[in-house]
């Protein structure tokens, strides 16, 4: 690693400590002076350093972490919109609704309704028919694929930082943008790994610092094309695993789960985002 690359990584590690602190304490005041002290940067320059590394302001990170928490609370149910708004630090449901709508492309009530419709009560009448209609899963075969990726460090709520780093690094060279994940996203200290990945038309150069090569084997996948914000991805994957897979005649394989981003928030509204969710499968074996 060159001196410049080492210095860049040192800066990223210091900013990562700040992000980890924000994620661990989403409702704290997060004064710039306190965050600068965590990163050991002078307060006067900290906001510029943070924005250049993270790709967004501290305030934007705090807002996104709190709204990511709100999506989980809305998925769980049991609380009103007002209760969720207060729990994630908003003074009124109106302010929360405006911020949440900008974040996900729909209102909190519509998001909660859609999540409850997606994750149906397994004991509900005619649940299997409803699951097939909602999930629209196809079985597809994909060839082996070589990806180049940045491994994400930190909780899932900060994955956009890693995707932004990859975009700045690869820019328009990327033929396809993907996410590759292994393990349970709730298991932050153990099995979960996520990579922001691209397909490049040619091998990366020496300037592509930090890119890892991921060789994805050929095989079968359960594919569901999700329309809407990325905040719905985890709920959709959970629904496929719990409702579609057991009766499908297939079982999970040990290849990574893939997210193929068919468009981008840079050129599409949140409600118009399209993502192919690809769960690796194989025919169920009899025991």
GROMACS .gro file of C-alpha atoms in nm:
model
  287
    1UNK     CA    1   0.000   0.000   0.000
    2UNK     CA    2   0.141   0.340  -0.097
    3UNK     CA    3   0.177   0.629   0.145
    4UNK     CA    4  -0.121   0.810  -0.012
    5UNK     CA    5  -0.338   0.496   0.011
    6UNK     CA    6  -0.236   0.442   0.372
    7UNK     CA    7  -0.326   0.802   0.463
    8UNK     CA    8  -0.661   0.771   0.284
    9UNK     CA    9  -0.744   0.452   0.476
   10UNK     CA   10  -0.644   0.618   0.801
   11UNK     CA   11  -0.891   0.900   0.731
   12UNK     CA   12  -1.163   0.647   0.646
   13UNK     CA   13  -1.102   0.455   0.967
   14UNK     CA   14  -1.138   0.773   1.172
   15UNK     CA   15  -1.462   0.871   0.996
   16UNK     CA   16  -1.587   0.512   1.039
   17UNK     CA   17  -1.555   0.555   1.415
   18UNK     CA   18  -1.787   0.854   1.393
   19UNK     CA   19  -2.043   0.663   1.184
   20UNK     CA   20  -2.032   0.372   1.431
   21UNK     CA   21  -2.096   0.616   1.715
   22UNK     CA   22  -2.396   0.769   1.534
   23UNK     CA   23  -2.541   0.423   1.464
   24UNK     CA   24  -2.492   0.315   1.826
   25UNK     CA   25  -2.655   0.635   1.959
   26UNK     CA   26  -2.906   0.743   1.690
   27UNK     CA   27  -3.099   0.981   1.919
   28UNK     CA   28  -2.802   1.165   2.068
   29UNK     CA   29  -2.747   1.535   1.991
   30UNK     CA   30  -2.429   1.460   1.789
   31UNK     CA   31  -2.258   1.798   1.816
   32UNK     CA   32  -1.984   1.849   1.559
   33UNK     CA   33  -1.733   1.924   1.836
   34UNK     CA   34  -1.799   1.587   2.002
   35UNK     CA   35  -1.783   1.392   1.675
   36UNK     CA   36  -1.464   1.571   1.573
   37UNK     CA   37  -1.308   1.462   1.902
   38UNK     CA   38  -1.401   1.098   1.831
   39UNK     CA   39  -1.227   1.121   1.493
   40UNK     CA   40  -0.936   1.331   1.630
   41UNK     CA   41  -0.989   1.607   1.375
   42UNK     CA   42  -0.998   1.982   1.447
   43UNK     CA   43  -1.365   2.086   1.483
   44UNK     CA   44  -1.327   2.367   1.228
   45UNK     CA   45  -1.229   2.124   0.950
   46UNK     CA   46  -1.418   1.814   1.060
   47UNK     CA   47  -1.738   1.869   0.860
   48UNK     CA   48  -1.541   1.905   0.534
   49UNK     CA   49  -1.335   1.593   0.602
   50UNK     CA   50  -1.645   1.396   0.697
   51UNK     CA   51  -1.839   1.503   0.387
   52UNK     CA   52  -1.550   1.423   0.155
   53UNK     CA   53  -1.512   1.071   0.299
   54UNK     CA   54  -1.876   0.980   0.371
   55UNK     CA   55  -2.023   1.157   0.069
   56UNK     CA   56  -2.283   1.336   0.281
   57UNK     CA   57  -2.303   1.571   0.577
   58UNK     CA   58  -2.317   1.456   0.939
   59UNK     CA   59  -2.677   1.579   0.955
   60UNK     CA   60  -2.768   1.364   0.653
   61UNK     CA   61  -2.611   1.056   0.813
   62UNK     CA   62  -2.795   1.115   1.141
   63UNK     CA   63  -3.124   1.162   0.956
   64UNK     CA   64  -3.075   0.846   0.749
   65UNK     CA   65  -2.978   0.633   1.050
   66UNK     CA   66  -3.286   0.752   1.241
   67UNK     CA   67  -3.515   0.688   0.944
   68UNK     CA   68  -3.364   0.342   0.893
   69UNK     CA   69  -3.455   0.274   1.256
   70UNK     CA   70  -3.806   0.402   1.180
   71UNK     CA   71  -3.847   0.151   0.894
   72UNK     CA   72  -3.766  -0.135   1.133
   73UNK     CA   73  -4.014  -0.007   1.392
   74UNK     CA   74  -4.286   0.028   1.127
   75UNK     CA   75  -4.216  -0.324   0.997
   76UNK     CA   76  -4.254  -0.464   1.349
   77UNK     CA   77  -4.588  -0.289   1.402
   78UNK     CA   78  -4.738  -0.236   1.746
   79UNK     CA   79  -4.673   0.140   1.749
   80UNK     CA   80  -4.862   0.428   1.595
   81UNK     CA   81  -4.701   0.665   1.343
   82UNK     CA   82  -4.685   0.931   1.616
   83UNK     CA   83  -4.511   0.694   1.857
   84UNK     CA   84  -4.252   0.597   1.595
   85UNK     CA   85  -4.197   0.964   1.506
   86UNK     CA   86  -4.125   1.052   1.870
   87UNK     CA   87  -3.906   0.745   1.922
   88UNK     CA   88  -3.674   0.840   1.633
   89UNK     CA   89  -3.642   1.202   1.742
   90UNK     CA   90  -3.909   1.399   1.552
   91UNK     CA   91  -4.123   1.653   1.735
   92UNK     CA   92  -4.432   1.594   1.524
   93UNK     CA   93  -4.576   1.324   1.298
   94UNK     CA   94  -4.597   1.585   1.019
   95UNK     CA   95  -4.221   1.652   1.022
   96UNK     CA   96  -4.154   1.279   1.044
   97UNK     CA   97  -4.387   1.206   0.751
   98UNK     CA   98  -4.210   1.464   0.531
   99UNK     CA   99  -3.864   1.326   0.612
  100UNK     CA  100  -3.973   0.963   0.582
  101UNK     CA  101  -4.142   1.025   0.246
  102UNK     CA  102  -3.823   1.179   0.109
  103UNK     CA  103  -3.622   0.882   0.242
  104UNK     CA  104  -3.842   0.596   0.115
  105UNK     CA  105  -4.062   0.752  -0.153
  106UNK     CA  106  -4.383   0.687   0.040
  107UNK     CA  107  -4.555   0.791   0.361
  108UNK     CA  108  -4.499   0.600   0.687
  109UNK     CA  109  -4.857   0.470   0.676
  110UNK     CA  110  -4.823   0.344   0.319
  111UNK     CA  111  -4.485   0.187   0.401
  112UNK     CA  112  -4.627   0.007   0.704
  113UNK     CA  113  -4.928  -0.114   0.505
  114UNK     CA  114  -4.706  -0.249   0.226
  115UNK     CA  115  -4.472  -0.423   0.471
  116UNK     CA  116  -4.763  -0.591   0.649
  117UNK     CA  117  -4.901  -0.703   0.313
  118UNK     CA  118  -4.561  -0.837   0.211
  119UNK     CA  119  -4.494  -1.019   0.539
  120UNK     CA  120  -4.830  -1.190   0.572
  121UNK     CA  121  -4.954  -1.374   0.877
  122UNK     CA  122  -4.852  -1.734   0.803
  123UNK     CA  123  -5.176  -1.857   0.960
  124UNK     CA  124  -5.401  -1.636   0.752
  125UNK     CA  125  -5.651  -1.801   0.524
  126UNK     CA  126  -5.536  -1.853   0.165
  127UNK     CA  127  -5.190  -1.726   0.259
  128UNK     CA  128  -5.013  -1.937  -0.003
  129UNK     CA  129  -5.212  -1.786  -0.290
  130UNK     CA  130  -5.153  -1.437  -0.153
  131UNK     CA  131  -4.781  -1.506  -0.119
  132UNK     CA  132  -4.745  -1.616  -0.481
  133UNK     CA  133  -4.935  -1.310  -0.604
  134UNK     CA  134  -4.735  -1.067  -0.389
  135UNK     CA  135  -4.388  -1.215  -0.439
  136UNK     CA  136  -4.396  -1.310  -0.810
  137UNK     CA  137  -4.087  -1.530  -0.779
  138UNK     CA  138  -3.920  -1.681  -1.085
  139UNK     CA  139  -3.658  -1.955  -1.096
  140UNK     CA  140  -3.369  -1.847  -1.317
  141UNK     CA  141  -3.027  -1.988  -1.400
  142UNK     CA  142  -2.733  -1.749  -1.407
  143UNK     CA  143  -2.385  -1.811  -1.546
  144UNK     CA  144  -2.071  -1.768  -1.341
  145UNK     CA  145  -1.990  -1.401  -1.293
  146UNK     CA  146  -1.682  -1.206  -1.187
  147UNK     CA  147  -1.747  -0.902  -0.970
  148UNK     CA  148  -1.516  -0.638  -0.826
  149UNK     CA  149  -1.627  -0.511  -0.491
  150UNK     CA  150  -1.569  -0.310  -0.176
  151UNK     CA  151  -1.647  -0.495   0.145
  152UNK     CA  152  -1.884  -0.297   0.364
  153UNK     CA  153  -1.770  -0.221   0.717
  154UNK     CA  154  -2.042  -0.139   0.968
  155UNK     CA  155  -2.417  -0.191   1.007
  156UNK     CA  156  -2.657  -0.226   0.710
  157UNK     CA  157  -2.788   0.129   0.762
  158UNK     CA  158  -2.453   0.267   0.638
  159UNK     CA  159  -2.431   0.053   0.322
  160UNK     CA  160  -2.500   0.365   0.109
  161UNK     CA  161  -2.159   0.500   0.220
  162UNK     CA  162  -1.987   0.196   0.068
  163UNK     CA  163  -2.198   0.209  -0.248
  164UNK     CA  164  -2.112   0.578  -0.283
  165UNK     CA  165  -1.740   0.505  -0.244
  166UNK     CA  166  -1.763   0.241  -0.516
  167UNK     CA  167  -1.947   0.479  -0.749
  168UNK     CA  168  -1.686   0.751  -0.699
  169UNK     CA  169  -1.413   0.499  -0.765
  170UNK     CA  170  -1.559   0.322  -1.070
  171UNK     CA  171  -1.794   0.588  -1.206
  172UNK     CA  172  -1.930   0.524  -1.552
  173UNK     CA  173  -1.703   0.222  -1.607
  174UNK     CA  174  -1.949  -0.006  -1.427
  175UNK     CA  175  -2.157  -0.221  -1.660
  176UNK     CA  176  -2.381  -0.345  -1.374
  177UNK     CA  177  -2.419  -0.248  -1.006
  178UNK     CA  178  -2.487  -0.518  -0.750
  179UNK     CA  179  -2.483  -0.600  -0.383
  180UNK     CA  180  -2.359  -0.940  -0.264
  181UNK     CA  181  -2.434  -1.056   0.089
  182UNK     CA  182  -2.382  -1.361   0.308
  183UNK     CA  183  -2.532  -1.434   0.647
  184UNK     CA  184  -2.797  -1.265   0.859
  185UNK     CA  185  -2.808  -0.882   0.847
  186UNK     CA  186  -2.919  -0.885   1.212
  187UNK     CA  187  -2.599  -1.068   1.313
  188UNK     CA  188  -2.371  -0.764   1.298
  189UNK     CA  189  -2.091  -0.920   1.498
  190UNK     CA  190  -2.069  -1.252   1.318
  191UNK     CA  191  -2.193  -1.404   0.995
  192UNK     CA  192  -2.312  -1.102   0.796
  193UNK     CA  193  -2.094  -0.975   0.511
  194UNK     CA  194  -2.199  -0.730   0.241
  195UNK     CA  195  -2.009  -0.621  -0.069
  196UNK     CA  196  -2.090  -0.325  -0.295
  197UNK     CA  197  -2.001  -0.470  -0.635
  198UNK     CA  198  -1.978  -0.386  -1.003
  199UNK     CA  199  -1.918  -0.567  -1.328
  200UNK     CA  200  -1.630  -0.396  -1.508
  201UNK     CA  201  -1.559  -0.425  -1.883
  202UNK     CA  202  -1.188  -0.476  -1.812
  203UNK     CA  203  -0.965  -0.569  -1.520
  204UNK     CA  204  -0.924  -0.295  -1.259
  205UNK     CA  205  -0.608  -0.087  -1.261
  206UNK     CA  206  -0.357  -0.030  -0.984
  207UNK     CA  207  -0.548   0.290  -0.900
  208UNK     CA  208  -0.854   0.087  -0.797
  209UNK     CA  209  -0.749   0.072  -0.434
  210UNK     CA  210  -0.936  -0.171  -0.211
  211UNK     CA  211  -1.134  -0.358  -0.478
  212UNK     CA  212  -1.169  -0.730  -0.412
  213UNK     CA  213  -1.245  -0.988  -0.679
  214UNK     CA  214  -1.559  -1.193  -0.617
  215UNK     CA  215  -1.616  -1.495  -0.839
  216UNK     CA  216  -1.982  -1.594  -0.819
  217UNK     CA  217  -2.042  -1.955  -0.931
  218UNK     CA  218  -2.314  -2.042  -1.183
  219UNK     CA  219  -2.640  -2.177  -1.048
  220UNK     CA  220  -3.011  -2.141  -0.988
  221UNK     CA  221  -3.170  -1.840  -0.819
  222UNK     CA  222  -3.514  -1.743  -0.695
  223UNK     CA  223  -3.562  -1.399  -0.852
  224UNK     CA  224  -3.808  -1.136  -0.738
  225UNK     CA  225  -3.808  -0.791  -0.899
  226UNK     CA  226  -3.875  -0.539  -0.624
  227UNK     CA  227  -4.019  -0.202  -0.722
  228UNK     CA  228  -3.966   0.076  -0.469
  229UNK     CA  229  -3.706   0.200  -0.221
  230UNK     CA  230  -3.413  -0.008  -0.101
  231UNK     CA  231  -3.558   0.005   0.251
  232UNK     CA  232  -3.799  -0.272   0.141
  233UNK     CA  233  -3.525  -0.518   0.043
  234UNK     CA  234  -3.482  -0.695   0.378
  235UNK     CA  235  -3.856  -0.746   0.422
  236UNK     CA  236  -3.889  -0.887   0.069
  237UNK     CA  237  -3.598  -1.128   0.121
  238UNK     CA  238  -3.746  -1.243   0.452
  239UNK     CA  239  -4.084  -1.303   0.287
  240UNK     CA  240  -3.928  -1.515   0.010
  241UNK     CA  241  -3.738  -1.725   0.265
  242UNK     CA  242  -4.032  -1.780   0.498
  243UNK     CA  243  -4.328  -1.805   0.262
  244UNK     CA  244  -4.217  -1.899  -0.088
  245UNK     CA  245  -3.914  -2.121  -0.030
  246UNK     CA  246  -4.055  -2.393   0.201
  247UNK     CA  247  -4.320  -2.503  -0.053
  248UNK     CA  248  -4.110  -2.445  -0.365
  249UNK     CA  249  -3.919  -2.773  -0.384
  250UNK     CA  250  -3.592  -2.583  -0.343
  251UNK     CA  251  -3.364  -2.497  -0.053
  252UNK     CA  252  -3.102  -2.221  -0.006
  253UNK     CA  253  -2.759  -2.277  -0.159
  254UNK     CA  254  -2.435  -2.144  -0.007
  255UNK     CA  255  -2.361  -1.882  -0.274
  256UNK     CA  256  -2.410  -1.513  -0.187
  257UNK     CA  257  -2.751  -1.350  -0.216
  258UNK     CA  258  -2.739  -1.089  -0.492
  259UNK     CA  259  -2.913  -0.755  -0.536
  260UNK     CA  260  -2.896  -0.637  -0.898
  261UNK     CA  261  -2.980  -0.266  -0.910
  262UNK     CA  262  -3.157  -0.212  -1.243
  263UNK     CA  263  -3.161   0.167  -1.209
  264UNK     CA  264  -3.029   0.422  -0.960
  265UNK     CA  265  -3.152   0.692  -0.718
  266UNK     CA  266  -2.939   0.928  -0.927
  267UNK     CA  267  -3.183   0.902  -1.218
  268UNK     CA  268  -3.503   0.753  -1.072
  269UNK     CA  269  -3.748   0.844  -0.796
  270UNK     CA  270  -3.753   0.621  -0.487
  271UNK     CA  271  -4.089   0.473  -0.587
  272UNK     CA  272  -3.951   0.384  -0.934
  273UNK     CA  273  -3.636   0.202  -0.821
  274UNK     CA  274  -3.617  -0.155  -0.951
  275UNK     CA  275  -3.401  -0.426  -0.795
  276UNK     CA  276  -3.370  -0.792  -0.886
  277UNK     CA  277  -3.340  -0.988  -0.561
  278UNK     CA  278  -3.161  -1.316  -0.630
  279UNK     CA  279  -3.157  -1.589  -0.364
  280UNK     CA  280  -2.930  -1.884  -0.452
  281UNK     CA  281  -3.121  -2.215  -0.449
  282UNK     CA  282  -3.081  -2.584  -0.528
  283UNK     CA  283  -3.336  -2.869  -0.550
  284UNK     CA  284  -3.438  -2.992  -0.206
  285UNK     CA  285  -3.252  -3.306  -0.107
  286UNK     CA  286  -3.436  -3.588   0.070
  287UNK     CA  287  -3.290  -3.686   0.406
   0.00000   0.00000   0.00000
